[in-house]
Coordinates of C-alpha atoms in Angstrom, one line a residue:
M24 CA 20.2 -28.3 -0.7
T25 CA 20.6 -26.6 2.7
A26 CA 18.3 -23.6 3.7
R27 CA 21.3 -21.2 3.5
L28 CA 22.3 -22.4 0.0
L29 CA 18.7 -22.3 -1.1
A30 CA 18.3 -18.7 0.2
A31 CA 21.6 -17.7 -1.6
A32 CA 20.1 -19.2 -4.9
I33 CA 16.9 -17.2 -4.5
V34 CA 18.8 -14.0 -4.0
L35 CA 20.8 -14.6 -7.1
A36 CA 17.9 -15.5 -9.3
A37 CA 15.6 -12.8 -7.8
C38 CA 18.0 -9.9 -8.2
R39 CA 19.2 -10.9 -11.7
H40 CA 17.9 -7.6 -13.1
H41 CA 18.4 -5.6 -10.0
P42 CA 22.1 -4.8 -9.2
H43 CA 21.5 -3.3 -5.8
V44 CA 22.3 -6.6 -3.9
L45 CA 25.3 -8.0 -5.6
F46 CA 28.3 -5.6 -5.2
E47 CA 32.0 -5.2 -5.1
G48 CA 33.4 -2.7 -2.7
D49 CA 31.4 0.5 -3.0
D50 CA 30.2 -0.3 -6.6
F51 CA 27.0 -2.2 -7.3
K52 CA 27.2 -4.5 -10.3
Q53 CA 25.0 -6.9 -12.1
Q54 CA 26.0 -10.6 -12.3
P55 CA 24.2 -12.9 -14.8
V56 CA 22.8 -15.9 -13.3
D57 CA 21.4 -19.0 -15.0
D58 CA 18.2 -19.8 -13.2
T59 CA 16.6 -21.9 -15.8
A60 CA 17.4 -25.2 -14.0
D61 CA 16.1 -24.6 -10.6
N62 CA 13.6 -21.7 -11.1
D63 CA 10.0 -22.7 -10.2
D64 CA 7.5 -19.9 -10.4
Q65 CA 4.6 -22.3 -10.0
P66 CA 3.2 -23.1 -6.5
P67 CA 3.9 -26.5 -5.1
P68 CA 1.3 -29.1 -5.6
E69 CA -1.3 -29.3 -2.9
P70 CA -2.5 -32.6 -1.5
P71 CA -5.6 -33.9 -3.1
L72 CA -8.9 -32.9 -1.6
P73 CA -11.1 -35.6 0.0
P74 CA -14.6 -36.2 -1.6
R75 CA -16.8 -33.3 -0.9
H76 CA -20.3 -33.3 0.5
L77 CA -20.9 -29.5 0.1
P78 CA -20.7 -27.4 -3.1
V79 CA -17.6 -25.3 -3.6
A80 CA -18.1 -21.7 -2.3
V81 CA -16.8 -18.6 -3.9
L82 CA -13.6 -17.5 -2.2
D83 CA -13.0 -14.0 -0.9
Q84 CA -10.8 -11.9 -3.1
E85 CA -7.3 -10.8 -1.9
P86 CA -7.5 -7.6 0.0
G87 CA -4.7 -6.1 -2.0
L88 CA -1.5 -4.4 -1.2
A89 CA -0.5 -0.7 -1.6
V90 CA 3.2 0.0 -2.5
S91 CA 3.2 2.6 0.4
E92 CA 2.3 -0.2 2.9
I93 CA 5.2 -2.5 2.0
A94 CA 7.9 -0.2 0.5
P95 CA 11.1 0.6 2.3
P96 CA 10.7 3.8 4.4
T97 CA 11.8 7.2 3.1
P98 CA 14.1 9.6 5.2
S99 CA 11.3 12.0 5.7
P100 CA 8.5 11.1 8.2
M101 CA 6.0 12.6 5.7
P102 CA 5.1 11.1 2.3
W103 CA 6.4 12.8 -0.7
P104 CA 5.9 15.7 -1.6
L105 CA 4.5 16.7 1.8
T106 CA 6.7 18.6 4.2
E107 CA 4.1 18.8 7.0
P108 CA 1.1 16.7 8.2
P109 CA -2.3 17.6 6.7
S110 CA -4.1 20.3 8.5
S111 CA -7.5 21.7 9.1
E112 CA -6.1 25.1 9.9
P113 CA -5.2 27.9 7.4
H114 CA -1.6 28.0 6.1
L115 CA -1.6 31.8 5.9
P116 CA -1.0 33.4 9.3
A117 CA -3.4 36.4 8.5
A118 CA -6.5 33.9 8.7
R119 CA -5.2 32.3 12.0
A120 CA -5.7 35.5 14.0
R121 CA -8.6 35.3 16.5
D122 CA -10.1 38.5 15.2
A123 CA -9.4 37.7 11.5
C124 CA -13.1 37.7 10.6
T125 CA -13.8 41.0 12.3
A126 CA -10.7 43.3 12.3
H127 CA -10.0 43.6 8.6
K128 CA -6.4 44.3 9.2
V129 CA -5.2 43.4 5.7
D130 CA -5.4 45.4 2.5
H131 CA -4.1 43.2 -0.2
R132 CA -7.2 42.0 -2.1
D133 CA -6.0 38.4 -2.4
V134 CA -5.1 38.2 1.3
L135 CA -8.5 39.7 2.2
A136 CA -10.3 37.3 -0.1
Y137 CA -8.3 34.4 1.5
V138 CA -9.3 35.4 5.0
A139 CA -12.9 35.9 3.8
A140 CA -12.9 32.3 2.4
W141 CA -11.8 31.0 5.7
C142 CA -14.4 32.9 7.7
R143 CA -17.0 31.4 5.4
L144 CA -15.6 27.9 5.9
R145 CA -15.6 28.4 9.7
A146 CA -19.3 29.4 9.5
G147 CA -20.0 26.2 7.6
D148 CA -20.0 27.2 4.0
V149 CA -18.1 24.5 2.3
S150 CA -18.5 26.2 -1.1
A151 CA -15.8 28.5 0.1
I152 CA -13.4 25.7 -0.9
G153 CA -13.9 26.9 -4.5
E154 CA -12.6 30.3 -3.6
L155 CA -9.5 28.9 -2.0
A156 CA -8.9 26.8 -5.1
R157 CA -9.2 30.0 -7.3
L158 CA -6.7 31.8 -5.0
A159 CA -4.2 29.1 -5.7
A160 CA -3.5 30.9 -8.9
S161 CA -2.9 34.3 -7.0
S162 CA -0.1 36.4 -8.2
R163 CA 1.0 36.8 -4.5
A164 CA 3.3 33.8 -3.7
D165 CA 2.3 33.3 0.0
V166 CA -1.4 33.3 -0.9
M167 CA -0.9 31.0 -3.8
A168 CA 1.0 28.4 -1.7
A169 CA -1.2 28.6 1.3
A170 CA -4.4 28.4 -0.7
L171 CA -3.2 25.4 -2.6
L172 CA -2.2 23.5 0.6
D173 CA -5.5 24.5 2.1
T174 CA -7.5 23.3 -0.9
I175 CA -5.7 20.1 -1.0
D176 CA -6.2 19.4 2.8
R177 CA -9.8 20.1 2.5
L178 CA -10.4 18.0 -0.6
A179 CA -8.6 15.0 0.9
A180 CA -11.3 14.7 3.6
G181 CA -13.4 13.3 0.8
D182 CA -13.1 10.8 -2.1
A183 CA -10.7 11.2 -4.9
D184 CA -13.3 11.5 -7.6
Q185 CA -14.9 14.5 -6.1
A186 CA -11.5 16.0 -5.3
L187 CA -10.4 15.6 -8.8
K188 CA -13.7 17.0 -10.1
L189 CA -13.1 20.2 -8.1
L190 CA -9.6 20.6 -9.2
R191 CA -10.6 20.3 -12.8
A192 CA -13.4 22.8 -12.1
A193 CA -10.8 25.2 -10.6
R194 CA -8.4 24.6 -13.4
L195 CA -5.8 23.2 -11.0
V196 CA -5.0 20.3 -13.2
T197 CA -1.3 20.5 -12.6
P198 CA 1.3 17.9 -11.5
R199 CA 2.0 19.7 -8.3
A200 CA -1.8 19.7 -7.2
F201 CA -2.1 16.0 -8.2
E202 CA 1.0 15.2 -6.4
L203 CA 0.0 17.0 -3.2
L204 CA -3.4 15.3 -3.3
A205 CA -2.0 11.8 -3.6
G206 CA 0.7 12.4 -0.9
T207 CA -2.1 13.7 1.4
Y208 CA -4.2 10.7 0.9
I209 CA -1.1 8.5 1.8
A210 CA -0.5 10.6 4.9
L211 CA -4.1 9.9 5.9
H212 CA -3.7 6.2 5.2
L213 CA -6.1 6.1 2.2
P214 CA -3.9 4.3 -0.4
G215 CA -6.8 3.5 -2.6
Q216 CA -7.7 7.2 -3.0
A217 CA -4.0 7.9 -3.8
K218 CA -4.1 5.2 -6.5
D219 CA -7.2 6.9 -8.1
V220 CA -5.2 10.2 -8.2
L221 CA -2.2 8.4 -9.8
D222 CA -4.4 6.9 -12.4
E223 CA -5.7 10.3 -13.2
L224 CA -2.3 11.7 -13.3
R225 CA -1.2 9.0 -15.8
A226 CA -4.3 9.4 -17.9
S227 CA -3.9 13.1 -18.1
R228 CA -0.3 12.8 -19.4
L229 CA 0.8 15.7 -17.3
T230 CA 4.4 16.6 -17.6
S231 CA 6.4 16.1 -14.5
S232 CA 10.0 15.8 -13.6
P233 CA 11.4 12.4 -14.7
A234 CA 12.9 12.1 -11.1
Y235 CA 9.4 12.2 -9.7
A236 CA 8.3 9.2 -11.6
C237 CA 9.8 7.1 -8.8
E238 CA 8.1 9.0 -6.2
H239 CA 4.7 8.4 -7.9
L240 CA 5.2 4.6 -7.5
A241 CA 4.5 5.0 -3.7
W242 CA 0.9 5.6 -4.7
D243 CA 0.6 2.4 -6.8
I244 CA -0.6 -1.0 -5.9
V245 CA 1.3 -4.4 -6.0
S246 CA 0.2 -5.8 -9.3
P247 CA 1.7 -7.8 -12.2
E248 CA 2.7 -4.4 -13.8
L249 CA 4.5 -3.1 -10.8
P250 CA 7.9 -4.9 -11.5
D251 CA 8.1 -3.3 -15.0
R252 CA 7.3 0.2 -13.5
L253 CA 10.0 -0.4 -10.8
A254 CA 12.5 -1.4 -13.5
E255 CA 11.8 1.8 -15.4
V256 CA 13.1 3.9 -12.6
D257 CA 15.7 1.5 -11.4
Q258 CA 18.3 3.0 -13.8
L259 CA 17.9 6.5 -12.2
D260 CA 20.2 7.9 -9.5
G261 CA 19.1 8.8 -6.1
P262 CA 17.6 7.3 -2.9
C263 CA 14.1 6.6 -4.4
P264 CA 15.4 4.4 -7.2
R265 CA 17.6 2.4 -4.9
R266 CA 14.4 1.8 -2.7
A267 CA 12.6 0.8 -6.0
G268 CA 15.3 -1.6 -6.9
A269 CA 15.3 -3.2 -3.4
L270 CA 11.5 -3.7 -3.6
A271 CA 11.7 -5.1 -7.1
C272 CA 14.3 -7.7 -5.9
A273 CA 12.2 -8.6 -2.9
M274 CA 9.0 -9.1 -5.1
Q275 CA 11.0 -11.4 -7.4
A276 CA 12.4 -13.4 -4.5
A277 CA 8.9 -13.8 -3.2
R278 CA 7.7 -15.2 -6.5
R279 CA 10.5 -17.4 -7.5
F280 CA 11.4 -20.8 -6.1
R281 CA 7.9 -21.1 -4.7
K282 CA 8.6 -24.6 -3.3
A283 CA 11.2 -23.2 -1.0
D284 CA 10.0 -22.7 2.6
Y285 CA 9.1 -19.3 4.0
G286 CA 12.2 -19.0 6.1
S287 CA 14.6 -19.4 3.1
R288 CA 12.7 -17.0 1.0
L289 CA 12.5 -14.4 3.8
V290 CA 16.3 -14.6 4.2
A291 CA 16.7 -14.0 0.4
M292 CA 14.3 -11.0 0.7
R293 CA 16.2 -9.4 3.5
E294 CA 19.3 -9.5 1.4
C295 CA 17.6 -7.1 -1.1
Y296 CA 17.4 -4.5 1.7
R297 CA 21.0 -4.8 3.1
E298 CA 22.1 -1.5 1.7
L299 CA 19.1 0.4 2.9
P300 CA 18.6 2.0 6.5
D301 CA 17.0 -0.3 9.1
D302 CA 13.3 -0.5 9.1
P303 CA 11.6 -2.0 12.2
A304 CA 8.6 -3.0 10.0
R305 CA 10.8 -4.6 7.4
D306 CA 10.1 -8.4 8.2
A307 CA 6.4 -7.7 8.5
K308 CA 6.3 -6.0 5.2
L309 CA 8.3 -8.8 3.5
E310 CA 6.0 -11.4 5.1
L311 CA 3.1 -9.6 3.5
L312 CA 4.8 -9.8 0.1
L313 CA 5.2 -13.6 0.7
V314 CA 1.6 -14.0 1.6
H315 CA 0.7 -12.0 -1.5
A316 CA 2.9 -14.2 -3.8
R317 CA 1.2 -17.4 -2.4
W318 CA -2.4 -16.2 -2.5
G319 CA -4.8 -18.5 -4.2
P320 CA -4.5 -22.0 -2.9
R321 CA -7.6 -24.3 -3.0
N322 CA -6.8 -26.6 0.1
P323 CA -8.2 -25.4 3.4
A324 CA -4.9 -26.5 5.1
S325 CA -2.9 -24.3 2.7
W326 CA -5.3 -21.4 3.6
L327 CA -4.8 -22.0 7.3
E328 CA -1.0 -21.9 6.8
L329 CA -1.3 -18.6 4.8
A330 CA -3.4 -17.2 7.7
R331 CA -0.8 -18.0 10.2
H332 CA 1.9 -16.2 8.2
A333 CA -0.5 -13.2 7.6
E334 CA -1.1 -13.1 11.4
V335 CA 2.5 -12.2 12.0
T336 CA 1.8 -9.0 10.0
I337 CA -1.0 -7.8 12.1
G338 CA -0.1 -4.2 13.1
T339 CA 0.7 -3.2 9.6
P340 CA -2.2 -1.6 7.7
P341 CA -3.3 -4.6 5.6
G342 CA -2.1 -7.4 7.8
E343 CA -5.4 -8.1 9.5
A344 CA -7.3 -7.9 6.4
Y345 CA -5.2 -10.5 4.9
T346 CA -5.4 -12.8 8.0
I347 CA -9.3 -12.6 8.0
A348 CA -9.6 -13.2 4.3
A349 CA -7.4 -16.3 4.6
L350 CA -9.2 -17.7 7.5
R351 CA -12.6 -17.1 5.7
N352 CA -11.2 -18.9 2.6
A353 CA -10.1 -21.8 4.7
M354 CA -13.7 -22.1 5.9
L355 CA -15.1 -21.5 2.3
A356 CA -12.8 -24.1 0.7
S357 CA -13.5 -26.7 3.4
D358 CA -16.2 -29.3 3.6
C359 CA -17.1 -27.8 7.0
D360 CA -15.2 -30.5 8.7
P361 CA -14.7 -30.1 12.6
D362 CA -11.0 -29.8 12.5
T363 CA -11.1 -26.8 10.0
I364 CA -13.9 -25.1 11.8
A365 CA -12.1 -25.5 15.2
E366 CA -8.8 -24.0 13.9
V367 CA -10.5 -21.1 12.2
A368 CA -12.5 -20.3 15.4
A369 CA -9.3 -20.6 17.6
S370 CA -7.2 -18.4 15.3
A371 CA -9.9 -15.7 15.2
A372 CA -10.3 -15.8 19.0
R373 CA -6.6 -15.5 19.3
I374 CA -6.4 -12.4 17.1
R375 CA -9.5 -10.9 18.8
G376 CA -7.5 -10.7 22.0
R377 CA -4.5 -8.9 20.5
S378 CA -3.9 -5.3 21.5
D379 CA -2.5 -4.1 18.1
R380 CA -5.5 -5.1 16.1
E381 CA -8.0 -2.8 14.4
V382 CA -11.5 -2.2 15.8
M383 CA -13.0 -2.1 12.3
F384 CA -12.5 -5.9 12.0
D385 CA -14.5 -6.7 15.1
L386 CA -17.6 -8.1 13.3
P387 CA -15.8 -10.5 10.9
L388 CA -13.5 -11.7 13.7
D389 CA -16.4 -12.2 16.0
A390 CA -18.2 -14.3 13.3
L391 CA -15.2 -16.5 12.8
A392 CA -14.3 -16.9 16.5
T393 CA -17.9 -18.3 17.1
L394 CA -17.9 -20.2 13.9
T395 CA -20.2 -23.4 14.0
R396 CA -20.8 -26.1 11.4
E397 CA -24.2 -24.6 10.8
D398 CA -22.6 -21.2 9.9
C399 CA -20.1 -22.9 7.7
V400 CA -22.8 -24.8 5.8
A401 CA -24.9 -21.6 5.4
A402 CA -21.8 -20.0 3.7
H403 CA -21.7 -22.6 1.0
P404 CA -24.2 -22.2 -2.0
R405 CA -27.1 -24.5 -2.2
P406 CA -27.0 -27.1 -5.0

């Protein structure tokens, strides 16, 4: 089977339950496909390992993927439901005046309380966040909207547990407050905190618009449960369900036909996105999905191959974390042979010299770039 035919077969099988890829004219349609003969969701067999001289080490866990990191982009530059970036400044103009804390030019009590809360915050009194949260229930619309946004922006500077505790204390347990908090965490590149808010939103069983259920998935993580959640919103109308259907199709293409080479599966996954706007980061995101789908080999050579594919995604938020974890696992799965040590060190040194990498990974990269046999042996448990 040629690579092109194999890619086509993957597309047909992967999108069996997602009609966004197969279409006639302007109408999408579902075409049943019998994939029982060639489907192979199991990884290809790895070469047998040579006799070991060192005990087997515990491998690093997969870093994990957030949906917001690999999903097709939205039309808005800001994550839903935000319309502007998070800010450390007040949203009500009355509190932005230079003499706001001394002039007392306002007479409405809620505006006066809002300005006073901001004056306390500027003086270092963080307890004033509670007063802003209380004003989010103001009868005056502009104060209510500004106070809610200010409260969320301030809370998102900390972890989700504390933020949710304050929202509950202020009786701001509403879908709107939770959605703004999760969206703000995504805007701040903190998907783990957004997932905590999503879990609380689901556990609280708060009533939200059915159309928003799709938007909520941007705060989820890539997990075995995600395809079912994507399928639930796939039947809705609108741009978000279409993006969800494309992502579900790509995830299935990544998992199915695992004996196919990376190139064939990447072609199949691109087909899932053909009806969506261009995304410059599309291939890096799809490569990450492929790395995720193949995570968990036991052979050092397979881990090194996985690291090479993850390296292509450096520049996306989780790309470097995946690359380093795969390199470490190549070392941990090995018997500390010279070839594996040399390739791990060379890969780490190459990555260390890239301009698009994250400073936060300097220490683990330096350790891998200078890896010696003694370091490798020390990472393996003593018998």
